[in-house]
Coordinates of C-alpha atoms in Angstrom, one line a residue:
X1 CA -38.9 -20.8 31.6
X2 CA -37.5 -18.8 34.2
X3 CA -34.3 -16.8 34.5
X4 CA -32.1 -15.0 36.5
X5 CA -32.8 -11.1 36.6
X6 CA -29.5 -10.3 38.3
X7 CA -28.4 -9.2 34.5
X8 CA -29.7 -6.0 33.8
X9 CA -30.8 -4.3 30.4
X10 CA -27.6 -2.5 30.6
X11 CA -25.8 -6.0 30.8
X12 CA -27.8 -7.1 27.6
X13 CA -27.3 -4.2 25.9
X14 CA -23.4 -4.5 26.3
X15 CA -23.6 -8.1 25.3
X16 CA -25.6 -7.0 22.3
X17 CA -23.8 -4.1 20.8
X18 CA -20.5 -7.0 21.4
X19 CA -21.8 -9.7 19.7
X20 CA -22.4 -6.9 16.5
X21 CA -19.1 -5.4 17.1
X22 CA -17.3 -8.3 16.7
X23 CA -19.3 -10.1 13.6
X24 CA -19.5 -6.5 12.0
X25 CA -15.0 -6.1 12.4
X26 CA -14.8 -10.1 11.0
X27 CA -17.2 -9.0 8.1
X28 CA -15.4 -6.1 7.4
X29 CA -11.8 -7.9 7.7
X30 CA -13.7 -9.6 4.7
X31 CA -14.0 -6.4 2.6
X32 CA -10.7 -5.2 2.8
X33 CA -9.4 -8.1 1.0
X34 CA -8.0 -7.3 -2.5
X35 CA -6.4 -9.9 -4.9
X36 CA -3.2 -9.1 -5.9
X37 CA -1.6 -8.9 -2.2
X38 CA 1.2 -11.0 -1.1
X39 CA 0.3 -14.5 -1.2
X40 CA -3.0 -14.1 -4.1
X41 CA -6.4 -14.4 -3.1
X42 CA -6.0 -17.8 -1.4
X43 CA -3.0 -16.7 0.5
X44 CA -4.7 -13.8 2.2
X45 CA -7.5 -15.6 2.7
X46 CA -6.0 -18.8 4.8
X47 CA -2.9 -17.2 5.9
X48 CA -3.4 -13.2 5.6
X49 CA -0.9 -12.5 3.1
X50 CA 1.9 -12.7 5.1
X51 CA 1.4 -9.7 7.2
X52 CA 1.3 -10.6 10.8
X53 CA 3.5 -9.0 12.7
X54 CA 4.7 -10.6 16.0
X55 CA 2.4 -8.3 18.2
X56 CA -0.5 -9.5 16.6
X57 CA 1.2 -13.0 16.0
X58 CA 1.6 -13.3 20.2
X59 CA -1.7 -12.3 20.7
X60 CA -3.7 -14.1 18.0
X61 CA -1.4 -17.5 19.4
X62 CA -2.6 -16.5 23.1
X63 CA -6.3 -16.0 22.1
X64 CA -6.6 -19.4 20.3
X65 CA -5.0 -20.5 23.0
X66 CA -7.6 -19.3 25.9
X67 CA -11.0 -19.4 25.8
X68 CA -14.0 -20.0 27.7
X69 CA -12.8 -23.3 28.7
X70 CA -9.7 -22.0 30.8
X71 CA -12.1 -19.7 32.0
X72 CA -14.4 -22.2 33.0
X73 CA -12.3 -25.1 33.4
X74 CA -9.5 -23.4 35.4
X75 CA -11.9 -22.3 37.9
X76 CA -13.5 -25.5 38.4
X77 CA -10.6 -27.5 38.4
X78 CA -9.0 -24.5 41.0
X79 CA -11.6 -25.0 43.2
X80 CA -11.4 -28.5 43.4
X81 CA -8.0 -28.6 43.6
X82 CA -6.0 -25.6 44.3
X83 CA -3.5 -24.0 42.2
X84 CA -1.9 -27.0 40.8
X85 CA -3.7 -26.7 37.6
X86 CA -1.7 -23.7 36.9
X87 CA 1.6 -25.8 36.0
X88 CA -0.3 -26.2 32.4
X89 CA 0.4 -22.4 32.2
X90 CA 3.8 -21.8 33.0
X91 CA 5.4 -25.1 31.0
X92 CA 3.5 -23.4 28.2
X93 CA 6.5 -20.8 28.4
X94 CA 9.1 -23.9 27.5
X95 CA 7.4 -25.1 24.7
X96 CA 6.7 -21.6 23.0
X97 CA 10.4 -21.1 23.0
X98 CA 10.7 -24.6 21.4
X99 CA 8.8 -22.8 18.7
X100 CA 10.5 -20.0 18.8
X101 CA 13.7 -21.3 18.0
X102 CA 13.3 -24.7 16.2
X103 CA 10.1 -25.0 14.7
X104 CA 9.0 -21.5 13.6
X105 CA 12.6 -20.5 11.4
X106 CA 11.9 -24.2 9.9
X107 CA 8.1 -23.7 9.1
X108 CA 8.8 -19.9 7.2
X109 CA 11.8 -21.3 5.1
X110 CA 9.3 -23.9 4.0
X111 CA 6.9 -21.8 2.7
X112 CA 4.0 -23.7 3.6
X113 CA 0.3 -23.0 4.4
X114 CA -0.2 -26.8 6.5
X115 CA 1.9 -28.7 8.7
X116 CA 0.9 -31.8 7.0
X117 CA 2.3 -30.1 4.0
X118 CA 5.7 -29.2 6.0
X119 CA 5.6 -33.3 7.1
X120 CA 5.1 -34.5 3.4
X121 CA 8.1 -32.7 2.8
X122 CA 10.1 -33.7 5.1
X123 CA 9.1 -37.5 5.1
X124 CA 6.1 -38.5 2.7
X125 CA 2.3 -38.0 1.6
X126 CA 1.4 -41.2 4.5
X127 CA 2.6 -39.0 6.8
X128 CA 1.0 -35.8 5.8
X129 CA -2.5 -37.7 5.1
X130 CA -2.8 -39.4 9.0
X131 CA -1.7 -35.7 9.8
X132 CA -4.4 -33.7 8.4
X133 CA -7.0 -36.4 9.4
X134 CA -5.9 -35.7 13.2
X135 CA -5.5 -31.9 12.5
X136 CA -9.2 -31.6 11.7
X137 CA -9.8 -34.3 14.5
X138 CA -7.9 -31.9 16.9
X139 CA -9.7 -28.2 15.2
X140 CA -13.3 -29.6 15.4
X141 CA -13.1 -31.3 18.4
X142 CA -10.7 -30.7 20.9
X143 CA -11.0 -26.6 20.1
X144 CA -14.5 -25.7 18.8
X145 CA -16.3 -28.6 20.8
X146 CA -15.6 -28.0 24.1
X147 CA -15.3 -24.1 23.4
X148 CA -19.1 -24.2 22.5
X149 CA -20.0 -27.0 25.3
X150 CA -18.2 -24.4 27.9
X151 CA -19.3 -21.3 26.7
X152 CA -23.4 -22.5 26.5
X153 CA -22.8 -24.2 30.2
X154 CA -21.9 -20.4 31.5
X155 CA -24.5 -18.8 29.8
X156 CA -26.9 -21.4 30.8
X157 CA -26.1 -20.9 34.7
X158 CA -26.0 -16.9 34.1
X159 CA -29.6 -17.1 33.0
X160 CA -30.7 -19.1 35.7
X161 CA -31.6 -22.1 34.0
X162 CA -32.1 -25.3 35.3
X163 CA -30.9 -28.2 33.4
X164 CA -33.2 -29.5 30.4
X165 CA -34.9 -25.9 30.5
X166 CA -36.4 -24.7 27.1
X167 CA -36.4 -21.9 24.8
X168 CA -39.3 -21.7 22.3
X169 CA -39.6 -25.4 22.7
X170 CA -35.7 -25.9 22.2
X171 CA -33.1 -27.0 24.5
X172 CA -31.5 -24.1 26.0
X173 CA -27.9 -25.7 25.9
X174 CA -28.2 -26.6 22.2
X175 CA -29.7 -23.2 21.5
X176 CA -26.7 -21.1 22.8
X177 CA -24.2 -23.7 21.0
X178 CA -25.9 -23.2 18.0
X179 CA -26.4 -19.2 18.2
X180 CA -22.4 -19.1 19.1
X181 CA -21.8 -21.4 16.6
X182 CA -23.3 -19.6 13.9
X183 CA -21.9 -16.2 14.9
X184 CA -18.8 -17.8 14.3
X185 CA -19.2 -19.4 11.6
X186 CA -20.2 -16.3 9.4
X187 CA -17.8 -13.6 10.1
X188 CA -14.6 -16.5 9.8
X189 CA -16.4 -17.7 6.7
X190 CA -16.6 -14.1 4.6
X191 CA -13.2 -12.9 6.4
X192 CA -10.6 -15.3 6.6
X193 CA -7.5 -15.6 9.0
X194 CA -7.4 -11.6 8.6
X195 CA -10.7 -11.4 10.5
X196 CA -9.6 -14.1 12.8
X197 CA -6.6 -12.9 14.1
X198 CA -8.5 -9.2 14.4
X199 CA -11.2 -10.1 16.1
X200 CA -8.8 -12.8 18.6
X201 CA -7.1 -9.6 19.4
X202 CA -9.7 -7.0 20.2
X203 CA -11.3 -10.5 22.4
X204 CA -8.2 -10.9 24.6
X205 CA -7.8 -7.9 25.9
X206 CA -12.1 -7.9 26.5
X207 CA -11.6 -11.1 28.1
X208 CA -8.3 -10.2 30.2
X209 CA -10.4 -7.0 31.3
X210 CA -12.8 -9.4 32.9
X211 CA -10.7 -11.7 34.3
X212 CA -9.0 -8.7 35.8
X213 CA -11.8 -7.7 37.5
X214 CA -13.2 -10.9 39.2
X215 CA -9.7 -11.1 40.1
X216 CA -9.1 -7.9 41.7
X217 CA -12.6 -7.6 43.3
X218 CA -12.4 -11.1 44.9
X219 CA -8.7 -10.8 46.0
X220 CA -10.0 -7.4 47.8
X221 CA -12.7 -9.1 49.6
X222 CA -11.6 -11.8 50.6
X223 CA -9.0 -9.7 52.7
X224 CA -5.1 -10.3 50.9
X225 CA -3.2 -13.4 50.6
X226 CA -2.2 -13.9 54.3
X227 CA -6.4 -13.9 54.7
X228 CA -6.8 -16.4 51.8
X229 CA -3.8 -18.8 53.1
X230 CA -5.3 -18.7 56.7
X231 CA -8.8 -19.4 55.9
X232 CA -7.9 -22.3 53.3
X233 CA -5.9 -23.7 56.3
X234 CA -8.3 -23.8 59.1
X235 CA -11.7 -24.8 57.2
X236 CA -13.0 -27.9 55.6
X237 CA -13.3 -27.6 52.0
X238 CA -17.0 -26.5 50.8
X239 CA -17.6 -29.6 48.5
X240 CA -16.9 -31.9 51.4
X241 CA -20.7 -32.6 52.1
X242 CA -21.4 -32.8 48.6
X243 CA -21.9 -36.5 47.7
X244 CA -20.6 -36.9 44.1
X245 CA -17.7 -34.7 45.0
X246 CA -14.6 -36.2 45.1
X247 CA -13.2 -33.5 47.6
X248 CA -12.5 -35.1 50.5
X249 CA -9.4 -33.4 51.9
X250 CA -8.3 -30.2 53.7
X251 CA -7.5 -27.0 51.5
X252 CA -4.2 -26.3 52.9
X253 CA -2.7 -27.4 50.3
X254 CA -4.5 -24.9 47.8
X255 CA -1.5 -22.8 47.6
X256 CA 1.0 -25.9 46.7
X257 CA 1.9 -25.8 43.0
X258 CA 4.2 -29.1 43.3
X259 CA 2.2 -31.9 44.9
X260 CA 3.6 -35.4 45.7
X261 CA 2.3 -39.3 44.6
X262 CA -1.6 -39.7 45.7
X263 CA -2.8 -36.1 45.4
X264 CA -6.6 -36.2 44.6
X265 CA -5.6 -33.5 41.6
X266 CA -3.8 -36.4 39.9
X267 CA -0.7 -34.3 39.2
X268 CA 2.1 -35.3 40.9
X269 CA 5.2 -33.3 40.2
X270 CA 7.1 -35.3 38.1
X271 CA 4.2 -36.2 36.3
X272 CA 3.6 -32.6 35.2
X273 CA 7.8 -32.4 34.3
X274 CA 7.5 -35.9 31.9
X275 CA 4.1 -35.3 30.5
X276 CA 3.4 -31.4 29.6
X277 CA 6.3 -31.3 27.2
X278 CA 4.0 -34.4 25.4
X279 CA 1.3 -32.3 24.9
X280 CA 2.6 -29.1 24.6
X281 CA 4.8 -29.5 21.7
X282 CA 2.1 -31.1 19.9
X283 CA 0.0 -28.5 20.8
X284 CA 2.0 -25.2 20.2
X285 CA 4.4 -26.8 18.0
X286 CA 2.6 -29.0 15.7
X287 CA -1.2 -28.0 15.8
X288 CA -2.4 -26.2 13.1
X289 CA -4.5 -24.1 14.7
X290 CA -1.9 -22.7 16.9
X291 CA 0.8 -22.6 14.1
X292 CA -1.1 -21.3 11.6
X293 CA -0.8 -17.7 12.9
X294 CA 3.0 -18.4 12.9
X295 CA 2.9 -19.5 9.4
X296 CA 1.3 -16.2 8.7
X297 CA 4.2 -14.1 9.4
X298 CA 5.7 -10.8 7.7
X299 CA 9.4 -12.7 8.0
X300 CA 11.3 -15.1 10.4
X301 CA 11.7 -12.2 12.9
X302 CA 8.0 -12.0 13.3
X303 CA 7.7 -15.7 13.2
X304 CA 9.9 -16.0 16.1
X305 CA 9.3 -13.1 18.1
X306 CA 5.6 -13.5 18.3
X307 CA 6.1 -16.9 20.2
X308 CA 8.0 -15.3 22.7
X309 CA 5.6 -12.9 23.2
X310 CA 2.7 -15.1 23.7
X311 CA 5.0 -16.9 26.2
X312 CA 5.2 -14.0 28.3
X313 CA 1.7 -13.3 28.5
X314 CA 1.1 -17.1 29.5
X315 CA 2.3 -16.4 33.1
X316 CA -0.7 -14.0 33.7
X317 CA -3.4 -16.9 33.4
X318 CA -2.3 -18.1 36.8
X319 CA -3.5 -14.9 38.5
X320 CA -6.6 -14.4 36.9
X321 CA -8.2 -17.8 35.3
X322 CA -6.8 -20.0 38.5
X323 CA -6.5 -18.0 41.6
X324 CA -10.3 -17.0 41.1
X325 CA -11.2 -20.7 41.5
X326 CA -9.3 -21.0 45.1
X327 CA -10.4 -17.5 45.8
X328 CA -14.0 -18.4 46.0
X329 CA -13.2 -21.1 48.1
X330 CA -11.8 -19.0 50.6
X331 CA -15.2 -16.8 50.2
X332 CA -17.5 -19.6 50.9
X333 CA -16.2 -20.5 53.9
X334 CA -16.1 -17.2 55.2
X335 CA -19.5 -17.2 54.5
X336 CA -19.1 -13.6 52.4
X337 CA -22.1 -14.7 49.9
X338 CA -24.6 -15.3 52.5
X339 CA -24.3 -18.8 52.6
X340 CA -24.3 -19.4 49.1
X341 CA -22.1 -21.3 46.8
X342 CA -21.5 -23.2 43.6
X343 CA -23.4 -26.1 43.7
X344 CA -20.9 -27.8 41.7
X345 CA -17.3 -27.0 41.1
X346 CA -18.1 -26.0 36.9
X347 CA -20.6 -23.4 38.2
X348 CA -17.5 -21.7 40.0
X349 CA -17.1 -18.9 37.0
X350 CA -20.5 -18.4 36.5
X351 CA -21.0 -17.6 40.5
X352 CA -18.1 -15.2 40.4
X353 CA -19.3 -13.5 38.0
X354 CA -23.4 -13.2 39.4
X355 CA -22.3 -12.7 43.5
X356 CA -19.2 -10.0 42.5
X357 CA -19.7 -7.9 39.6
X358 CA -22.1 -5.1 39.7
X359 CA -24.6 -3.8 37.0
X360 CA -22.5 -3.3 33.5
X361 CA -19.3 -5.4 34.5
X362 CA -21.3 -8.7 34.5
X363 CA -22.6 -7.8 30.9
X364 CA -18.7 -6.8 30.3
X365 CA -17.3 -10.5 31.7
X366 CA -20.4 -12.4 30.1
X367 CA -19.5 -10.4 26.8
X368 CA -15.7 -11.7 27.5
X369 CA -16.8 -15.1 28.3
X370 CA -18.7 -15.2 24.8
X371 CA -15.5 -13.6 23.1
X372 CA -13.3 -16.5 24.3
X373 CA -15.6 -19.1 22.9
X374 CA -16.1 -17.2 19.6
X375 CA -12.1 -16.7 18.8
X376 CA -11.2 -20.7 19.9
X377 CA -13.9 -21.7 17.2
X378 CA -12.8 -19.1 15.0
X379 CA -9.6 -20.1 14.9
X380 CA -10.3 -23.5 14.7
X381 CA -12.6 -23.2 11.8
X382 CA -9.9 -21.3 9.5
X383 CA -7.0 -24.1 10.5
X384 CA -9.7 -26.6 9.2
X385 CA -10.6 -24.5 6.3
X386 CA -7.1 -24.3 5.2
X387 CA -6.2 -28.0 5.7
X388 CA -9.3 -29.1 3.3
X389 CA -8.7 -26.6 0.8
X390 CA -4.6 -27.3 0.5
X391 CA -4.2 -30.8 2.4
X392 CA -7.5 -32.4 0.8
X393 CA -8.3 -30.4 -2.5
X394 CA -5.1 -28.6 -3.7
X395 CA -2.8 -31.5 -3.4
X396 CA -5.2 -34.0 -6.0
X397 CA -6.2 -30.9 -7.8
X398 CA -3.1 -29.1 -8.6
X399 CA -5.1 -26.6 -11.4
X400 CA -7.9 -25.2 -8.3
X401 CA -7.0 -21.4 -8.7
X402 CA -7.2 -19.3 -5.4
X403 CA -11.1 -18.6 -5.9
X404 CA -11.2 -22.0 -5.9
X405 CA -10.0 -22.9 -2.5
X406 CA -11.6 -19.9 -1.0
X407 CA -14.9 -21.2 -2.2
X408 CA -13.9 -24.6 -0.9
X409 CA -12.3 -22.9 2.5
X410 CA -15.7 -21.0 2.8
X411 CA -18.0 -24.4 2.6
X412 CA -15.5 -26.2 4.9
X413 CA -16.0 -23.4 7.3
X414 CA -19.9 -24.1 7.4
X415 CA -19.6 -28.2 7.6
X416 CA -16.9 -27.5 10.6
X417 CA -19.6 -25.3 12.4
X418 CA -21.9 -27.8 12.2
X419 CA -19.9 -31.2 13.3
X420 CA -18.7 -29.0 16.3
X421 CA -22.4 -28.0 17.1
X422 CA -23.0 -31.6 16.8
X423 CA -19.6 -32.7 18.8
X424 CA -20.1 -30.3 21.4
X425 CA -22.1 -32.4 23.9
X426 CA -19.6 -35.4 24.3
X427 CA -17.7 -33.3 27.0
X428 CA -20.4 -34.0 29.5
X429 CA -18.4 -37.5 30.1
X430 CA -15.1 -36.4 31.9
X431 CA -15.3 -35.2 35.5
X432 CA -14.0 -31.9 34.5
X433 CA -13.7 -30.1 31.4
X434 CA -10.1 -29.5 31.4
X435 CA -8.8 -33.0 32.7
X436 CA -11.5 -34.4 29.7
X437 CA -9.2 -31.8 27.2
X438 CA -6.2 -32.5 28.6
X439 CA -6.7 -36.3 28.4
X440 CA -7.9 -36.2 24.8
X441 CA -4.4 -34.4 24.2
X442 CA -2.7 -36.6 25.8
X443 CA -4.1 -39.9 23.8
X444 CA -3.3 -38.1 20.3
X445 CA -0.2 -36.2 20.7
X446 CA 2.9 -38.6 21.6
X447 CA 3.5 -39.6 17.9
X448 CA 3.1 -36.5 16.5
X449 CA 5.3 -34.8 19.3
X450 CA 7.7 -38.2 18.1
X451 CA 7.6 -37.3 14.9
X452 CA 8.1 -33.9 14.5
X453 CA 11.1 -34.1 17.3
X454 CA 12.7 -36.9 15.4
X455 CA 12.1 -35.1 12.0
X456 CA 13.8 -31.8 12.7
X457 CA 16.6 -33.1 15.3
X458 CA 17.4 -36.5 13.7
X459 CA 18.3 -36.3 9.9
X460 CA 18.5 -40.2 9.5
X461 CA 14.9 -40.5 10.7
X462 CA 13.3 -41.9 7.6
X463 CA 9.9 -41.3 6.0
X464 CA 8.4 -45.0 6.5
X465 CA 9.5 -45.4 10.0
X466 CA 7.9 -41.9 10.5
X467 CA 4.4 -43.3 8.9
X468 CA 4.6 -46.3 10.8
X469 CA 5.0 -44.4 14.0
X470 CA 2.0 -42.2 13.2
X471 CA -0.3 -45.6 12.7
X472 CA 1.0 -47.3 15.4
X473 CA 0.6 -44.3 18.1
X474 CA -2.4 -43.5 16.7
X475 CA -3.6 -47.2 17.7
X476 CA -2.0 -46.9 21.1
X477 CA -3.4 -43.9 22.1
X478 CA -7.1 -45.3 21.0
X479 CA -6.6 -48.1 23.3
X480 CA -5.9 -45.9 26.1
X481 CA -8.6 -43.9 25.4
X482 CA -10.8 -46.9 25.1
X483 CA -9.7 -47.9 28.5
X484 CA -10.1 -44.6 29.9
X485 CA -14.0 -44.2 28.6
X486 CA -15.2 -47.4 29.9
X487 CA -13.9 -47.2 32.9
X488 CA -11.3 -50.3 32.4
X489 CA -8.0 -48.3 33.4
X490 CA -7.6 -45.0 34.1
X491 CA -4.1 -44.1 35.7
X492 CA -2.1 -40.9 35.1
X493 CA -2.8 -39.6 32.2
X494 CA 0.3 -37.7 32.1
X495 CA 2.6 -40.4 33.0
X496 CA 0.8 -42.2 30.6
X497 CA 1.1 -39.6 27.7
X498 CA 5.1 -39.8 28.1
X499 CA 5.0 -43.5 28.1
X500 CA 3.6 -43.2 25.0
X501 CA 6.3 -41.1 23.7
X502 CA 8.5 -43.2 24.6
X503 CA 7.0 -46.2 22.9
X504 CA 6.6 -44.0 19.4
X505 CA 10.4 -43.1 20.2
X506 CA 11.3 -47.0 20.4
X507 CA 9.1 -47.4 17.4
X508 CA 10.5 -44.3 15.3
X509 CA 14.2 -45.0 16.0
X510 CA 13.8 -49.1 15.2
X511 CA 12.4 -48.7 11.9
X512 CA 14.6 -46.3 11.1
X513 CA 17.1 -48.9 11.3
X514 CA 15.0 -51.2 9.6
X515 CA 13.9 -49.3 6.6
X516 CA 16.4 -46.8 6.5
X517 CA 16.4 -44.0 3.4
X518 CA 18.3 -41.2 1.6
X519 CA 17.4 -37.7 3.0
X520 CA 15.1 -35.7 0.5
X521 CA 16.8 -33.0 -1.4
X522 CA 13.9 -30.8 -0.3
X523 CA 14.5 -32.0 3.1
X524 CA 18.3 -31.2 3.3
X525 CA 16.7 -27.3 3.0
X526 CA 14.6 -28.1 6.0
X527 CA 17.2 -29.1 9.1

């Protein structure tokens, strides 16, 4: 086994005295717990008694919300591609204020813990049940997977690893999934979405720091923006000669956030305009993962301000998760690293981070890297904690008292760790990680985007055309993603996402008609 000795003790040491900070602040998050607060035992446990204020609320939602993958993922896809990736940033913005103003006032005049529980009431229990089952589909897969998957990749190539290398006998990629996972896994197990949502807000601003950084230092060498514009422009891209890259085109179009049909990024403009608000609602509207710090709120104010917050900090991600990606592009070819580059475009963090940082920052951005993989799973072990302890357990067992659920929360929180460790792998399959993200997104969220849209806008909307909706787009969206992962059809997965919409839309509104029923009394409370 042999590894890379550009990371010094002092870079371990940082990384070490991290990695104890942050289990040591979950732990203790875990402690300060008292029965008796607002909410019980089980309410401070799953949704932090009711205390988050909308500082915390904006950056807890932010910090779910970016991890190692964008960090990762943005800068491979940047490189490839140019800044066009960074569209998935801004229309965040839109959909956050969605929240802000629909969803979130709804969701705290509930009084609910799930969104499947908010669903039930609003329609019925077939809707809330296909809801949690996707829920803790979307927690242990689409957040903790790839965050683990991403954040043992970098660490991997930090250490200089070649792929297949062992530690003690092990693989190296499984062992750093599993160490991560495990981390995880105990300080969100004894803490609860107190010690989620502290520890996802000392992690941001670690891993903003480092992003900052690579940022800065690369922007400064590569000579300002008029330098990066005019050597994108006059030089071949660097993956050109690469022969499984699919690069084949000039980078002068790097800079270009709106691209037209036919661009190799696959994100034309009006696909980007029909098919983010697909995903994103889903995803910061109706995701439990995201929500559940909303849900978590000291009052409506909170509730809504801390959406708008975390909109305003999703502008920055642009700056310093994309622009690195096209940056080092420009670097490359100006031959600043010797002659050296990524040898692929998901190494393009990792080589950032080992070519620009000196001796204590690299520890500092590799401790940041590990932060953002620790709060996704974090948070996505809590949402799944919650949703079997209320959606699964509560709901059949009306008499489980608070120690109950946290006892069933707490073992949920270890079987989550452990089908994500197990999960993690499958993300090898897509070309990058964020278009394999993105397109898992985009096959699960147009009837639940439907749904919810049609539920709070559309008071005739009725609970059995909602359920049949949820089936039937479920169905849909597994045939496109059968398509997709066999190579049968592929398409625009964007354009195909809103398509999908439209179909559960068409579905939603027909049955309506055809099995049409009374609103629920609880529901007339609700919109």
């Amino acid at each position: 086994m042999r590894m890379n000795t550009s990371v010094s003790h002092l870079d371990w040491a940082i990384i070490a005295v991290y990695l104890l900070a942050v289990v040591g602040l979950g732990v203790a998050a875990g402690f300060l717990r008292r029965k008796g607060e607002r909410g019980g035992e089980g309410g401070h446990y799953f949704l932090a008694g009711n205390t988050l204020a909308w500082p915390v609320i904006g950056l807890a939602m932010f910090a779910a919300n970016i991890s190692t993958v964008h960090l990762v993922s943005l800068a491979e896809a940047a490189y490839k591609y140019g800044l066009v990736f960074g569209n998935f940033e801004w229309m965040a913005g839109f959909t956050l204020i969605l929240l802000s103003l629909f969803f979130a006032p709804l969701y705290l005049r509930s009084r609910v813990a799930t969104l499947p529980d908010f669903l039930e009431r609003r329609f019925n229990r077939g809707c809330r049940d296909v809801l949690s089952v996707v829920s803790l589909f979307s927690a242990i897969v689409i957040h903790m997977g790839v965050a683990l998957y991403t954040a043992a990749w970098v660490l991997r190539g930090i250490l200089g690893l070649a792929p297949g290398a062992t530690i003690l006998g092990v693989d190296a990629l499984m062992l750093f999934i599993v160490v991560l996972g495990l981390l995880t896994g105990i300080y969100t197990m004894l803490g609860g979405l107190l010690a989620v949502v502290w520890t996802e807000s000392v992690q941001t601003v670690l891993l903003l720091i480092g992003a900052v950084v690579i940022t800065v230092v690369g922007y400064i060498k590569v000579g300002g923006w008029n330098e990066l514009a005019r050597t994108l422009v006059s030089n071949p891209h660097p993956l050109a000669a690469v022969a499984d890259s699919k690069v084949t085109w000039g980078t002068g179009n790097f800079l270009n956030m709106a691209r037209g049909a036919g661009d190799p990024s696959g994100l034309a403009w009006y696909s980007i305009l029909l098919g983010y608000p697909v995903l994103g609602i889903w995803y910061w509207c109706c995701d439990q993962t995201i929500v559940q710090r909303v849900l978590a709120a000291k009052d409506e104010r909170h509730a809504r301000l801390g959406p708008l917050f975390c909109a305003f900090l999703k502008i920055w991600p642009v700056f310093f998760f994309v622009l690195p990606g096209v940056i080092c592009v420009a670097l490359v070819q100006r031959n600043a690293f010797g002659g050296a580059a990524p040898q692929t475009a998901a190494d393009t963090y990792t080589f950032l981070i080992t070519h620009l940082l000196p001796v204590g920052l690299k520890g500092l951005v590799i401790a940041a890297m590990l932060a953002a993989a620790m709060q996704t799973c974090s948070a996505a072990l809590n949402s799944t904690a919650t949703l079997v302890a209320y959606d699964l357990f509560k709901r059949h067992n009306p008499g489980f008292n608070d120690h109950q659920l946290v006892f069933i929360g707490k073992v949920t929180t270890v079987a989550g760790t452990i089908l994500a460790i197990v999960a993690s792998p499958l993300f090898g399959h897509y070309t990058t990680i964020f278009e394999g993200i993105n397109k898992l997104i985009s096959y699960v969220a147009p009837p639940i985007t439907a749904v919810f849209l049609l539920g709070v806008f559309w008071k005739r909307a009725s609970g059995q055309s909602a359920f049949i909706t949820l089936i039937a787009g479920m169905a849909l969206g597994f045939v496109a993603f059968y398509l997709d992962w066999n190579n049968l059809y592929r398409g625009d997965f964007m354009l195909n996402a809103f398509l999908l919409l439209v179909a559960c839309l068409a579905i939603m509104v027909a049955t309506t008609f055809l099995f049409p029923e009374t609103l629920k009394p609880e529901a007339k409370m609700l919109i």
